[in-house]
Amino acid sequence: MVRAEDADPMDPLSYSTNALNDIIYKIKTYGPDVVTLQETHGDADKDQAKFLATALEMEFVISDFYAPSHLQEGQQLGQAILSRFPLSEHHFELFYNPKLETTGPRGEHWTSDDKGVTSCTLAIDEYRINIKTCHSFPYRRFGVDPMDEAMESLRSDMAEKMKPVLPLYI
């Protein structure tokens, strides 16, 4: 989903235009072998990451859902890794959630959703490459400085879970 150009970027309900075809076109323009995605949407029957992988002719897909969508009722937020090469050793971990709170633009109460890190190993011939993708918390939306002392537990948790797995190739 994208928002209209004149819409408030801080209002999650302003993201109402489906732009998957634009995303597919842009990714095809660059022709990558691996794509990581954040804030995908889906459920057991409809998964944006799998749809994009099919459209991009990327055979290998890892898709993790971690929180209810704030854009589409009944959907989940997720992240994914798409690849032309085999993916294995998939692992997902939630980050520590500080349960940040604020009031949305329409007066609604917001609490930070869970976020996490998706990890896997990509195989190219005899090489093995560790790939990680994550989605962090929208600090600005909650009026929080990520470098504030109160965020130390979150920063430490994220740093530990985002550490590369060595060796990066064999």
Coordinates of N, CA and C in Angstrom, one line a residue:
M1 N 0.8 -1.2 0.0 CA 0.0 0.0 0.0 C 0.9 1.2 0.0
V2 N 0.5 2.2 -0.7 CA 1.1 3.5 -0.7 C 0.1 4.6 -0.4
R3 N 0.5 5.7 0.0 CA -0.4 6.8 0.3 C -0.5 7.8 -0.8
A4 N -1.6 8.5 -0.8 CA -1.7 9.6 -1.8 C -0.7 10.7 -1.5
E5 N -0.2 11.3 -2.5 CA 0.9 12.3 -2.3 C 0.5 13.4 -1.3
D6 N -0.8 13.8 -1.3 CA -1.2 14.9 -0.4 C -1.7 14.4 1.0
A7 N -1.5 13.1 1.2 CA -2.0 12.5 2.5 C -0.9 12.7 3.6
D8 N -1.4 12.6 4.8 CA -0.5 12.7 6.0 C 0.4 11.5 6.1
P9 N 1.7 11.5 6.0 CA 2.5 10.3 6.1 C 2.5 9.7 7.5
M10 N 2.1 10.5 8.5 CA 2.0 9.9 9.9 C 0.7 9.2 10.2
D11 N -0.2 9.3 9.2 CA -1.5 8.6 9.4 C -1.5 7.3 8.7
P12 N -1.5 6.1 9.4 CA -1.4 4.9 8.7 C -2.6 4.6 7.8
L13 N -3.7 5.2 8.1 CA -5.0 5.0 7.4 C -4.9 5.7 6.0
S14 N -3.9 6.6 5.8 CA -3.8 7.3 4.5 C -3.1 6.4 3.5
Y15 N -2.6 5.2 3.9 CA -2.0 4.3 3.0 C -3.1 3.4 2.4
S16 N -3.6 3.7 1.3 CA -4.8 3.0 0.8 C -4.7 2.6 -0.7
T17 N -3.6 2.9 -1.3 CA -3.5 2.6 -2.8 C -2.6 1.3 -2.9
N18 N -3.2 0.3 -3.6 CA -2.4 -0.9 -3.8 C -1.4 -0.6 -4.9
A19 N -0.1 -0.8 -4.7 CA 0.9 -0.4 -5.7 C 1.8 -1.6 -6.0
L20 N 1.3 -2.9 -5.8 CA 2.1 -4.1 -6.0 C 2.6 -4.1 -7.5
N21 N 1.8 -3.7 -8.4 CA 2.4 -3.7 -9.8 C 3.5 -2.7 -10.0
D22 N 3.4 -1.6 -9.4 CA 4.6 -0.6 -9.4 C 5.8 -1.2 -8.8
I23 N 5.6 -1.9 -7.6 CA 6.7 -2.5 -6.9 C 7.4 -3.6 -7.8
I24 N 6.5 -4.4 -8.4 CA 7.0 -5.5 -9.3 C 7.8 -4.9 -10.5
Y25 N 7.3 -3.8 -11.1 CA 8.0 -3.2 -12.2 C 9.3 -2.7 -11.8
K26 N 9.4 -2.0 -10.6 CA 10.7 -1.4 -10.1 C 11.7 -2.5 -9.8
I27 N 11.3 -3.6 -9.2 CA 12.2 -4.6 -8.9 C 12.7 -5.3 -10.1
K28 N 11.8 -5.6 -11.1 CA 12.2 -6.2 -12.4 C 13.2 -5.3 -13.1
T29 N 13.1 -4.0 -13.0 CA 14.0 -3.0 -13.6 C 15.4 -3.3 -13.2
Y30 N 15.6 -3.6 -11.9 CA 16.9 -3.8 -11.3 C 17.4 -5.3 -11.5
G31 N 16.5 -6.2 -11.5 CA 16.8 -7.6 -11.7 C 17.6 -8.3 -10.6
P32 N 17.3 -8.0 -9.3 CA 18.1 -8.6 -8.3 C 17.9 -10.1 -8.2
D33 N 18.9 -10.8 -7.5 CA 18.7 -12.2 -7.2 C 18.1 -12.5 -5.9
V34 N 18.2 -11.5 -5.0 CA 17.6 -11.6 -3.7 C 16.9 -10.3 -3.3
V35 N 15.7 -10.4 -2.7 CA 14.9 -9.2 -2.3 C 14.5 -9.4 -0.9
T36 N 14.6 -8.4 0.0 CA 14.0 -8.5 1.3 C 12.9 -7.5 1.4
L37 N 11.8 -7.9 2.1 CA 10.6 -7.1 2.1 C 10.3 -6.8 3.6
Q38 N 9.8 -5.6 3.9 CA 9.3 -5.3 5.2 C 7.8 -4.8 5.0
E39 N 7.1 -5.0 6.1 CA 5.6 -4.6 6.1 C 4.9 -5.2 5.0
T40 N 5.1 -6.5 4.8 CA 4.2 -7.2 3.8 C 2.9 -7.5 4.6
H41 N 1.9 -7.9 3.8 CA 0.6 -8.2 4.4 C 0.1 -9.5 3.9
G42 N -0.7 -10.2 4.7 CA -1.2 -11.4 4.2 C -1.8 -12.2 5.4
D43 N -2.2 -13.4 5.0 CA -2.7 -14.4 5.9 C -2.4 -15.8 5.3
A44 N -3.0 -16.8 5.8 CA -2.7 -18.2 5.3 C -3.1 -18.4 3.9
D45 N -4.1 -17.6 3.4 CA -4.6 -17.8 2.0 C -4.0 -16.8 1.0
K46 N -3.6 -15.6 1.5 CA -3.2 -14.5 0.6 C -1.9 -13.9 1.2
D47 N -0.8 -14.1 0.6 CA 0.5 -13.6 1.1 C 1.2 -12.7 0.0
Q48 N 1.3 -11.4 0.3 CA 1.9 -10.5 -0.6 C 3.3 -11.0 -1.1
A49 N 4.1 -11.5 -0.1 CA 5.5 -11.9 -0.5 C 5.4 -13.1 -1.5
K50 N 4.5 -14.0 -1.3 CA 4.5 -15.1 -2.3 C 3.9 -14.6 -3.6
F51 N 3.0 -13.7 -3.6 CA 2.5 -13.1 -4.8 C 3.6 -12.4 -5.6
L52 N 4.4 -11.6 -4.9 CA 5.6 -10.9 -5.5 C 6.6 -11.9 -6.0
A53 N 6.9 -12.9 -5.3 CA 7.9 -13.9 -5.7 C 7.4 -14.6 -7.0
T54 N 6.2 -14.9 -7.1 CA 5.7 -15.5 -8.3 C 5.8 -14.5 -9.5
A55 N 5.4 -13.3 -9.3 CA 5.4 -12.3 -10.3 C 6.9 -12.0 -10.8
L56 N 7.8 -12.1 -9.8 CA 9.2 -11.8 -10.1 C 10.0 -13.1 -10.5
E57 N 9.3 -14.2 -10.6 CA 9.9 -15.5 -11.0 C 11.0 -15.9 -10.1
M58 N 10.8 -15.6 -8.8 CA 11.8 -16.0 -7.7 C 11.2 -17.2 -7.0
E59 N 11.9 -18.3 -7.2 CA 11.3 -19.6 -6.8 C 11.3 -19.8 -5.3
F60 N 12.2 -19.2 -4.6 CA 12.4 -19.4 -3.1 C 11.9 -18.3 -2.3
V61 N 11.0 -18.6 -1.3 CA 10.4 -17.5 -0.5 C 10.3 -17.9 0.9
I62 N 10.7 -17.0 1.8 CA 10.5 -17.2 3.2 C 9.6 -16.0 3.6
S63 N 8.5 -16.3 4.3 CA 7.6 -15.2 4.7 C 7.2 -15.4 6.2
D64 N 7.4 -14.4 7.0 CA 7.1 -14.5 8.4 C 6.1 -13.4 8.7
F65 N 5.0 -13.8 9.5 CA 4.1 -12.8 10.0 C 4.3 -12.6 11.5
Y66 N 4.1 -11.4 12.0 CA 4.4 -11.2 13.4 C 3.5 -10.3 14.1
A67 N 2.5 -9.6 13.5 CA 1.6 -8.8 14.2 C 0.4 -8.5 13.3
P68 N -0.8 -8.1 13.9 CA -1.9 -7.8 13.1 C -1.6 -6.5 12.3
S69 N -2.2 -6.5 11.1 CA -2.0 -5.3 10.2 C -2.7 -4.1 10.7
H70 N -2.1 -2.9 10.7 CA -2.8 -1.7 11.0 C -3.4 -1.1 9.7
L71 N -3.2 -1.7 8.6 CA -3.8 -1.2 7.3 C -4.9 -2.0 6.8
Q72 N -5.0 -3.3 7.1 CA -6.0 -4.1 6.6 C -6.5 -5.1 7.6
E73 N -7.8 -4.9 8.0 CA -8.3 -5.8 9.0 C -8.3 -7.2 8.6
G74 N -8.0 -8.1 9.5 CA -7.9 -9.6 9.2 C -6.6 -10.0 8.5
Q75 N -5.7 -9.1 8.3 CA -4.4 -9.4 7.7 C -3.3 -9.3 8.8
Q76 N -2.2 -9.8 8.5 CA -1.0 -9.8 9.4 C 0.1 -9.0 8.7
L77 N 0.9 -8.3 9.5 CA 2.1 -7.7 9.0 C 3.2 -8.7 9.0
G78 N 4.1 -8.6 8.0 CA 5.2 -9.6 7.9 C 6.4 -9.0 7.3
Q79 N 7.4 -9.9 7.0 CA 8.6 -9.5 6.3 C 9.0 -10.8 5.6
A80 N 9.8 -10.6 4.5 CA 10.1 -11.8 3.7 C 11.4 -11.7 3.0
I81 N 11.9 -12.8 2.6 CA 13.1 -12.9 1.7 C 12.7 -13.7 0.5
L82 N 13.0 -13.1 -0.7 CA 12.7 -13.7 -2.0 C 14.1 -14.0 -2.6
S83 N 14.2 -15.1 -3.3 CA 15.5 -15.5 -3.9 C 15.4 -16.3 -5.1
R84 N 16.3 -16.2 -6.0 CA 16.5 -17.1 -7.2 C 17.3 -18.3 -6.8
F85 N 17.9 -18.3 -5.6 CA 18.7 -19.4 -5.2 C 18.1 -20.0 -3.9
P86 N 18.4 -21.3 -3.7 CA 17.8 -22.0 -2.5 C 18.1 -21.3 -1.2
L87 N 17.0 -21.3 -0.4 CA 17.1 -20.8 1.0 C 16.9 -21.9 2.0
S88 N 17.6 -21.9 3.1 CA 17.4 -22.9 4.1 C 17.7 -22.3 5.5
E89 N 17.6 -23.2 6.5 CA 17.9 -22.8 7.9 C 17.1 -21.5 8.3
H90 N 15.9 -21.5 7.9 CA 15.0 -20.4 8.2 C 14.8 -20.3 9.8
H91 N 14.9 -19.1 10.3 CA 14.6 -18.8 11.7 C 14.0 -17.4 11.8
F92 N 13.0 -17.3 12.7 CA 12.4 -16.0 13.0 C 12.5 -15.8 14.5
E93 N 12.8 -14.6 14.9 CA 12.8 -14.2 16.3 C 12.1 -12.8 16.5
L94 N 11.3 -12.7 17.5 CA 10.7 -11.4 17.9 C 11.7 -10.6 18.6
F95 N 11.7 -9.3 18.4 CA 12.5 -8.4 19.2 C 11.7 -8.1 20.5
Y96 N 12.5 -7.7 21.5 CA 11.9 -7.1 22.7 C 10.9 -6.0 22.3
N97 N 9.7 -6.0 22.8 CA 8.8 -4.9 22.4 C 8.6 -4.0 23.6
P98 N 9.0 -2.8 23.5 CA 8.9 -1.8 24.7 C 7.5 -1.4 24.9
K99 N 6.6 -1.8 24.1 CA 5.1 -1.4 24.2 C 5.0 0.1 24.3
L100 N 5.6 0.8 23.3 CA 5.5 2.2 23.1 C 4.0 2.6 22.9
E101 N 3.6 3.8 23.4 CA 2.2 4.2 23.3 C 2.1 5.6 22.9
T102 N 1.1 5.9 22.1 CA 0.8 7.3 21.7 C -0.7 7.4 21.2
T103 N -1.1 8.5 20.8 CA -2.4 8.7 20.3 C -2.3 9.0 18.8
G104 N -3.1 8.3 18.0 CA -3.1 8.5 16.6 C -3.8 9.7 16.1
P105 N -3.7 10.1 14.8 CA -4.3 11.3 14.3 C -5.8 11.4 14.5
R106 N -6.5 10.3 14.7 CA -7.9 10.4 14.8 C -8.3 10.1 16.3
G107 N -7.3 10.2 17.2 CA -7.6 10.1 18.6 C -7.6 8.7 19.1
E108 N -7.2 7.7 18.3 CA -7.1 6.3 18.7 C -5.9 6.0 19.5
H109 N -5.9 5.0 20.3 CA -4.8 4.6 21.2 C -3.9 3.7 20.4
W110 N -2.6 4.0 20.3 CA -1.7 3.1 19.6 C -0.7 2.5 20.5
T111 N -0.4 1.3 20.4 CA 0.7 0.6 21.1 C 1.6 -0.1 20.1
S112 N 2.9 0.0 20.3 CA 3.8 -0.6 19.3 C 3.5 -2.1 19.1
D113 N 3.5 -2.5 17.8 CA 3.3 -3.9 17.5 C 4.6 -4.7 17.6
D114 N 4.5 -6.0 17.7 CA 5.7 -6.8 17.7 C 6.5 -6.6 16.4
K115 N 7.8 -6.7 16.4 CA 8.7 -6.7 15.3 C 9.7 -7.8 15.5
G116 N 10.4 -8.2 14.4 CA 11.4 -9.2 14.6 C 12.4 -9.3 13.4
V117 N 13.2 -10.4 13.5 CA 14.2 -10.6 12.5 C 14.0 -12.0 11.8
T118 N 14.1 -12.0 10.5 CA 14.0 -13.2 9.7 C 15.4 -13.6 9.3
S119 N 15.8 -14.8 9.5 CA 17.2 -15.2 9.1 C 17.1 -16.5 8.2
C120 N 18.0 -16.6 7.3 CA 18.1 -17.9 6.5 C 19.5 -18.0 5.9
T121 N 19.7 -19.1 5.3 CA 21.0 -19.3 4.6 C 20.7 -19.4 3.1
L122 N 21.4 -18.7 2.3 CA 21.3 -18.7 0.8 C 22.4 -19.6 0.3
A123 N 22.1 -20.5 -0.7 CA 23.1 -21.4 -1.2 C 23.4 -21.0 -2.7
I124 N 24.6 -20.7 -3.0 CA 25.0 -20.4 -4.4 C 26.2 -21.3 -4.6
D125 N 26.0 -22.4 -5.4 CA 27.1 -23.4 -5.6 C 27.6 -23.9 -4.2
E126 N 28.9 -23.8 -4.0 CA 29.4 -24.2 -2.7 C 29.4 -23.1 -1.6
Y127 N 28.9 -22.0 -1.9 CA 28.9 -20.9 -1.0 C 27.6 -20.8 -0.2
R128 N 27.7 -20.5 1.1 CA 26.5 -20.3 1.9 C 26.6 -18.9 2.5
I129 N 25.5 -18.1 2.3 CA 25.5 -16.7 2.7 C 24.3 -16.6 3.7
N130 N 24.6 -16.0 4.9 CA 23.6 -15.8 5.9 C 22.9 -14.5 5.5
I131 N 21.6 -14.5 5.5 CA 20.8 -13.3 5.2 C 19.8 -13.0 6.3
K132 N 19.7 -11.8 6.7 CA 18.8 -11.4 7.8 C 18.1 -10.1 7.3
T133 N 16.8 -10.1 7.6 CA 16.0 -8.9 7.4 C 15.2 -8.6 8.6
C134 N 14.9 -7.3 8.9 CA 14.1 -7.0 10.0 C 13.3 -5.8 9.8
H135 N 12.4 -5.5 10.7 CA 11.6 -4.3 10.7 C 11.6 -3.8 12.1
S136 N 12.1 -2.6 12.2 CA 12.2 -2.0 13.5 C 11.0 -1.2 13.9
F137 N 11.0 -0.6 15.1 CA 9.8 0.1 15.6 C 9.8 1.5 15.0
P138 N 8.6 2.1 14.8 CA 8.5 3.5 14.3 C 8.7 4.5 15.4
Y139 N 9.9 4.7 15.8 CA 10.2 5.6 16.9 C 9.6 6.9 16.8
R140 N 9.8 7.6 15.6 CA 9.3 8.9 15.4 C 7.7 9.0 15.7
R141 N 7.0 8.0 15.2 CA 5.6 7.9 15.4 C 5.2 8.0 16.8
F142 N 6.1 7.4 17.7 CA 5.8 7.4 19.1 C 6.5 8.5 19.9
G143 N 7.2 9.3 19.1 CA 7.9 10.4 19.8 C 9.1 10.0 20.6
V144 N 9.8 8.9 20.2 CA 10.9 8.3 21.0 C 12.2 8.5 20.2
D145 N 13.2 8.8 20.9 CA 14.6 8.8 20.4 C 15.2 7.4 20.5
P146 N 15.5 6.7 19.4 CA 16.0 5.4 19.6 C 17.3 5.3 20.4
M147 N 18.0 6.4 20.5 CA 19.3 6.4 21.2 C 19.1 6.8 22.7
D148 N 17.8 7.0 23.1 CA 17.5 7.4 24.5 C 17.9 6.2 25.4
E149 N 18.3 6.5 26.6 CA 18.6 5.4 27.5 C 17.5 4.4 27.8
A150 N 16.3 4.8 27.7 CA 15.1 4.0 27.9 C 15.0 2.9 26.8
M151 N 15.7 3.1 25.7 CA 15.6 2.2 24.5 C 16.8 1.2 24.5
E152 N 17.7 1.3 25.6 CA 18.9 0.4 25.6 C 18.5 -1.1 25.5
S153 N 17.5 -1.5 26.3 CA 17.1 -2.9 26.2 C 16.7 -3.4 24.8
L154 N 16.0 -2.5 24.1 CA 15.6 -2.8 22.8 C 16.8 -2.9 21.8
R155 N 17.7 -1.8 21.9 CA 18.9 -1.8 21.1 C 19.8 -3.0 21.3
S156 N 20.0 -3.4 22.6 CA 20.8 -4.6 22.9 C 20.2 -5.8 22.3
D157 N 18.9 -6.0 22.5 CA 18.2 -7.2 22.0 C 18.3 -7.2 20.4
M158 N 18.1 -6.1 19.8 CA 18.2 -6.1 18.3 C 19.6 -6.4 17.8
A159 N 20.6 -5.8 18.5 CA 22.0 -6.0 18.1 C 22.3 -7.5 18.2
E160 N 21.9 -8.1 19.3 CA 22.2 -9.5 19.5 C 21.6 -10.4 18.4
K161 N 20.3 -10.1 18.1 CA 19.6 -11.0 17.2 C 20.0 -10.7 15.7
M162 N 20.6 -9.5 15.5 CA 21.0 -9.2 14.1 C 22.5 -9.5 13.8
K163 N 23.2 -10.1 14.8 CA 24.6 -10.4 14.6 C 24.7 -11.4 13.5
P164 N 25.7 -11.3 12.6 CA 25.9 -12.2 11.5 C 26.3 -13.6 12.1
V165 N 25.9 -14.6 11.4 CA 26.3 -16.0 11.7 C 27.6 -16.2 10.9
L166 N 28.6 -16.6 11.6 CA 29.9 -16.8 11.0 C 30.2 -18.3 10.9
P167 N 30.8 -18.8 9.9 CA 31.3 -18.0 8.7 C 30.2 -17.7 7.8
L168 N 30.4 -16.5 7.1 CA 29.4 -16.1 6.2 C 29.3 -16.9 4.9
Y169 N 30.4 -17.6 4.6 CA 30.5 -18.5 3.4 C 31.4 -19.6 3.8
I170 N 31.2 -20.8 3.1 CA 32.0 -21.9 3.3 C 32.7 -22.4 2.0

